[in-house]
């Protein structure tokens, strides 16, 4: 065999000299499953999500978004006199996390202000 210099030459030799026989025996030990129907996969996903949410309801367990909103609500309800180092640290960590994920600090602050205004306008607000 001659000396092969480039990747293209190697691939050319491989394709021209080492072609597999089309009539060779099947090497699979088991049949591959048929390709899944995308619509069926999505329907199964919706079913799993509904079952998960139903189990949360039965256990009276909140979703993570509910916990997040509760923490945000608690943070914006704090008065200046109630804010301590721990509260500031938690809020700073939340800001840092959101900013590190690509959110604008100005927009995050706008969300805090919007929630604070909504709570202040709410008749159930006791603060």
PDB file of C-alpha atoms in Angstrom:
ATOM      1  CA  UNK A   1       0.000   0.000   0.000  1.00  0.00           C
ATOM      2  CA  UNK A   2       1.314   3.477  -0.804  1.00  0.00           C
ATOM      3  CA  UNK A   3       2.048   6.158   1.781  1.00  0.00           C
ATOM      4  CA  UNK A   4      -1.022   8.353   2.334  1.00  0.00           C
ATOM      5  CA  UNK A   5      -0.345  12.004   3.196  1.00  0.00           C
ATOM      6  CA  UNK A   6      -3.647  13.805   3.781  1.00  0.00           C
ATOM      7  CA  UNK A   7      -6.953  13.112   5.471  1.00  0.00           C
ATOM      8  CA  UNK A   8      -8.672  13.383   2.105  1.00  0.00           C
ATOM      9  CA  UNK A   9      -6.326  10.714   0.691  1.00  0.00           C
ATOM     10  CA  UNK A  10      -7.014   8.426   3.656  1.00  0.00           C
ATOM     11  CA  UNK A  11     -10.769   8.847   3.237  1.00  0.00           C
ATOM     12  CA  UNK A  12     -10.501   8.258  -0.514  1.00  0.00           C
ATOM     13  CA  UNK A  13      -8.590   5.001   0.022  1.00  0.00           C
ATOM     14  CA  UNK A  14     -11.082   3.922   2.676  1.00  0.00           C
ATOM     15  CA  UNK A  15     -14.052   4.558   0.398  1.00  0.00           C
ATOM     16  CA  UNK A  16     -12.564   3.008  -2.756  1.00  0.00           C
ATOM     17  CA  UNK A  17     -10.715  -0.030  -1.365  1.00  0.00           C
ATOM     18  CA  UNK A  18     -12.675  -1.066   1.704  1.00  0.00           C
ATOM     19  CA  UNK A  19     -16.318  -0.965   0.652  1.00  0.00           C
ATOM     20  CA  UNK A  20     -18.589  -3.194   2.749  1.00  0.00           C
ATOM     21  CA  UNK A  21     -20.646  -5.840   1.042  1.00  0.00           C
ATOM     22  CA  UNK A  22     -24.302  -4.907   0.792  1.00  0.00           C
ATOM     23  CA  UNK A  23     -25.354  -8.520   1.259  1.00  0.00           C
ATOM     24  CA  UNK A  24     -23.540  -9.063   4.561  1.00  0.00           C
ATOM     25  CA  UNK A  25     -25.484 -10.629   7.465  1.00  0.00           C
ATOM     26  CA  UNK A  26     -27.312  -8.404   9.946  1.00  0.00           C
ATOM     27  CA  UNK A  27     -25.048  -7.759  12.949  1.00  0.00           C
ATOM     28  CA  UNK A  28     -27.696  -6.446  15.346  1.00  0.00           C
ATOM     29  CA  UNK A  29     -28.559  -8.774  18.200  1.00  0.00           C
ATOM     30  CA  UNK A  30     -31.968  -7.133  18.663  1.00  0.00           C
ATOM     31  CA  UNK A  31     -34.170  -5.022  16.480  1.00  0.00           C
ATOM     32  CA  UNK A  32     -33.973  -1.250  16.966  1.00  0.00           C
ATOM     33  CA  UNK A  33     -37.207   0.316  18.218  1.00  0.00           C
ATOM     34  CA  UNK A  34     -39.296   2.222  15.682  1.00  0.00           C
ATOM     35  CA  UNK A  35     -38.814   5.995  15.762  1.00  0.00           C
ATOM     36  CA  UNK A  36     -41.060   7.664  18.325  1.00  0.00           C
ATOM     37  CA  UNK A  37     -43.941   9.852  17.206  1.00  0.00           C
ATOM     38  CA  UNK A  38     -43.183  13.436  18.328  1.00  0.00           C
ATOM     39  CA  UNK A  39     -46.840  14.242  18.988  1.00  0.00           C
ATOM     40  CA  UNK A  40     -47.125  11.124  21.150  1.00  0.00           C
ATOM     41  CA  UNK A  41     -43.971  12.090  23.087  1.00  0.00           C
ATOM     42  CA  UNK A  42     -45.398  15.567  23.731  1.00  0.00           C
ATOM     43  CA  UNK A  43     -48.709  14.085  24.897  1.00  0.00           C
ATOM     44  CA  UNK A  44     -46.832  11.812  27.338  1.00  0.00           C
ATOM     45  CA  UNK A  45     -44.936  14.865  28.610  1.00  0.00           C
ATOM     46  CA  UNK A  46     -48.174  16.766  29.209  1.00  0.00           C
ATOM     47  CA  UNK A  47     -49.541  13.754  31.069  1.00  0.00           C
ATOM     48  CA  UNK A  48     -46.423  13.547  33.300  1.00  0.00           C
ATOM     49  CA  UNK A  49     -46.633  17.285  34.030  1.00  0.00           C
ATOM     50  CA  UNK A  50     -50.329  17.054  34.936  1.00  0.00           C
ATOM     51  CA  UNK A  51     -49.656  14.094  37.241  1.00  0.00           C
ATOM     52  CA  UNK A  52     -46.768  15.979  38.882  1.00  0.00           C
ATOM     53  CA  UNK A  53     -48.883  19.082  39.485  1.00  0.00           C
ATOM     54  CA  UNK A  54     -51.734  16.947  40.801  1.00  0.00           C
ATOM     55  CA  UNK A  55     -49.355  15.292  43.288  1.00  0.00           C
ATOM     56  CA  UNK A  56     -48.190  18.760  44.407  1.00  0.00           C
ATOM     57  CA  UNK A  57     -51.823  19.724  44.984  1.00  0.00           C
ATOM     58  CA  UNK A  58     -52.509  16.580  47.043  1.00  0.00           C
ATOM     59  CA  UNK A  59     -49.440  17.229  49.225  1.00  0.00           C
ATOM     60  CA  UNK A  60     -50.185  20.979  49.414  1.00  0.00           C
ATOM     61  CA  UNK A  61     -46.626  21.498  48.135  1.00  0.00           C
ATOM     62  CA  UNK A  62     -45.818  24.784  46.390  1.00  0.00           C
ATOM     63  CA  UNK A  63     -44.098  24.967  43.008  1.00  0.00           C
ATOM     64  CA  UNK A  64     -40.728  26.697  42.953  1.00  0.00           C
ATOM     65  CA  UNK A  65     -42.218  29.748  41.247  1.00  0.00           C
ATOM     66  CA  UNK A  66     -44.677  30.141  44.122  1.00  0.00           C
ATOM     67  CA  UNK A  67     -41.843  29.988  46.657  1.00  0.00           C
ATOM     68  CA  UNK A  68     -39.900  32.558  44.624  1.00  0.00           C
ATOM     69  CA  UNK A  69     -42.865  34.948  44.509  1.00  0.00           C
ATOM     70  CA  UNK A  70     -43.348  34.548  48.243  1.00  0.00           C
ATOM     71  CA  UNK A  71     -39.698  35.430  48.884  1.00  0.00           C
ATOM     72  CA  UNK A  72     -39.939  38.420  46.539  1.00  0.00           C
ATOM     73  CA  UNK A  73     -43.112  39.586  48.277  1.00  0.00           C
ATOM     74  CA  UNK A  74     -41.451  39.274  51.686  1.00  0.00           C
ATOM     75  CA  UNK A  75     -38.403  41.207  50.460  1.00  0.00           C
ATOM     76  CA  UNK A  76     -40.393  44.137  49.094  1.00  0.00           C
ATOM     77  CA  UNK A  77     -42.545  44.323  52.241  1.00  0.00           C
ATOM     78  CA  UNK A  78     -39.509  44.970  54.448  1.00  0.00           C
ATOM     79  CA  UNK A  79     -39.269  48.506  55.786  1.00  0.00           C
ATOM     80  CA  UNK A  80     -35.902  50.242  56.113  1.00  0.00           C
ATOM     81  CA  UNK A  81     -35.985  49.631  59.857  1.00  0.00           C
ATOM     82  CA  UNK A  82     -36.543  45.886  59.348  1.00  0.00           C
ATOM     83  CA  UNK A  83     -33.732  45.337  56.863  1.00  0.00           C
ATOM     84  CA  UNK A  84     -30.707  43.642  58.401  1.00  0.00           C
ATOM     85  CA  UNK A  85     -27.451  42.245  56.971  1.00  0.00           C
ATOM     86  CA  UNK A  86     -29.005  38.833  56.352  1.00  0.00           C
ATOM     87  CA  UNK A  87     -31.889  40.295  54.371  1.00  0.00           C
ATOM     88  CA  UNK A  88     -29.541  42.414  52.299  1.00  0.00           C
ATOM     89  CA  UNK A  89     -27.318  39.395  51.616  1.00  0.00           C
ATOM     90  CA  UNK A  90     -30.256  37.273  50.395  1.00  0.00           C
ATOM     91  CA  UNK A  91     -31.532  40.044  48.110  1.00  0.00           C
ATOM     92  CA  UNK A  92     -27.987  40.680  46.784  1.00  0.00           C
ATOM     93  CA  UNK A  93     -27.568  36.976  46.068  1.00  0.00           C
ATOM     94  CA  UNK A  94     -30.864  36.922  44.155  1.00  0.00           C
ATOM     95  CA  UNK A  95     -29.793  39.965  42.117  1.00  0.00           C
ATOM     96  CA  UNK A  96     -26.359  38.454  41.418  1.00  0.00           C
ATOM     97  CA  UNK A  97     -27.957  35.178  40.294  1.00  0.00           C
ATOM     98  CA  UNK A  98     -30.385  36.890  37.920  1.00  0.00           C
ATOM     99  CA  UNK A  99     -27.682  39.164  36.489  1.00  0.00           C
ATOM    100  CA  UNK A 100     -25.285  36.220  36.006  1.00  0.00           C
ATOM    101  CA  UNK A 101     -28.010  34.511  33.968  1.00  0.00           C
ATOM    102  CA  UNK A 102     -28.174  37.512  31.639  1.00  0.00           C
ATOM    103  CA  UNK A 103     -31.000  39.618  33.079  1.00  0.00           C
ATOM    104  CA  UNK A 104     -30.614  43.392  33.232  1.00  0.00           C
ATOM    105  CA  UNK A 105     -30.168  44.801  36.739  1.00  0.00           C
ATOM    106  CA  UNK A 106     -32.432  47.714  35.802  1.00  0.00           C
ATOM    107  CA  UNK A 107     -35.189  45.322  34.735  1.00  0.00           C
ATOM    108  CA  UNK A 108     -34.825  43.204  37.899  1.00  0.00           C
ATOM    109  CA  UNK A 109     -35.160  46.366  39.991  1.00  0.00           C
ATOM    110  CA  UNK A 110     -38.235  47.304  37.944  1.00  0.00           C
ATOM    111  CA  UNK A 111     -39.835  43.949  38.827  1.00  0.00           C
ATOM    112  CA  UNK A 112     -39.163  44.580  42.534  1.00  0.00           C
ATOM    113  CA  UNK A 113     -40.719  48.058  42.264  1.00  0.00           C
ATOM    114  CA  UNK A 114     -43.724  46.749  40.314  1.00  0.00           C
ATOM    115  CA  UNK A 115     -44.429  44.055  42.933  1.00  0.00           C
ATOM    116  CA  UNK A 116     -44.009  46.610  45.728  1.00  0.00           C
ATOM    117  CA  UNK A 117     -46.507  48.983  44.050  1.00  0.00           C
ATOM    118  CA  UNK A 118     -48.959  46.111  43.474  1.00  0.00           C
ATOM    119  CA  UNK A 119     -48.764  45.102  47.140  1.00  0.00           C
ATOM    120  CA  UNK A 120     -49.189  48.687  48.321  1.00  0.00           C
ATOM    121  CA  UNK A 121     -52.318  49.069  46.168  1.00  0.00           C
ATOM    122  CA  UNK A 122     -53.758  45.759  47.342  1.00  0.00           C
ATOM    123  CA  UNK A 123     -56.575  46.017  49.943  1.00  0.00           C
ATOM    124  CA  UNK A 124     -55.126  42.979  51.768  1.00  0.00           C
ATOM    125  CA  UNK A 125     -51.825  44.823  52.351  1.00  0.00           C
ATOM    126  CA  UNK A 126     -51.278  45.398  56.038  1.00  0.00           C
ATOM    127  CA  UNK A 127     -48.021  47.262  55.925  1.00  0.00           C
TER     128      UNK A 127
END
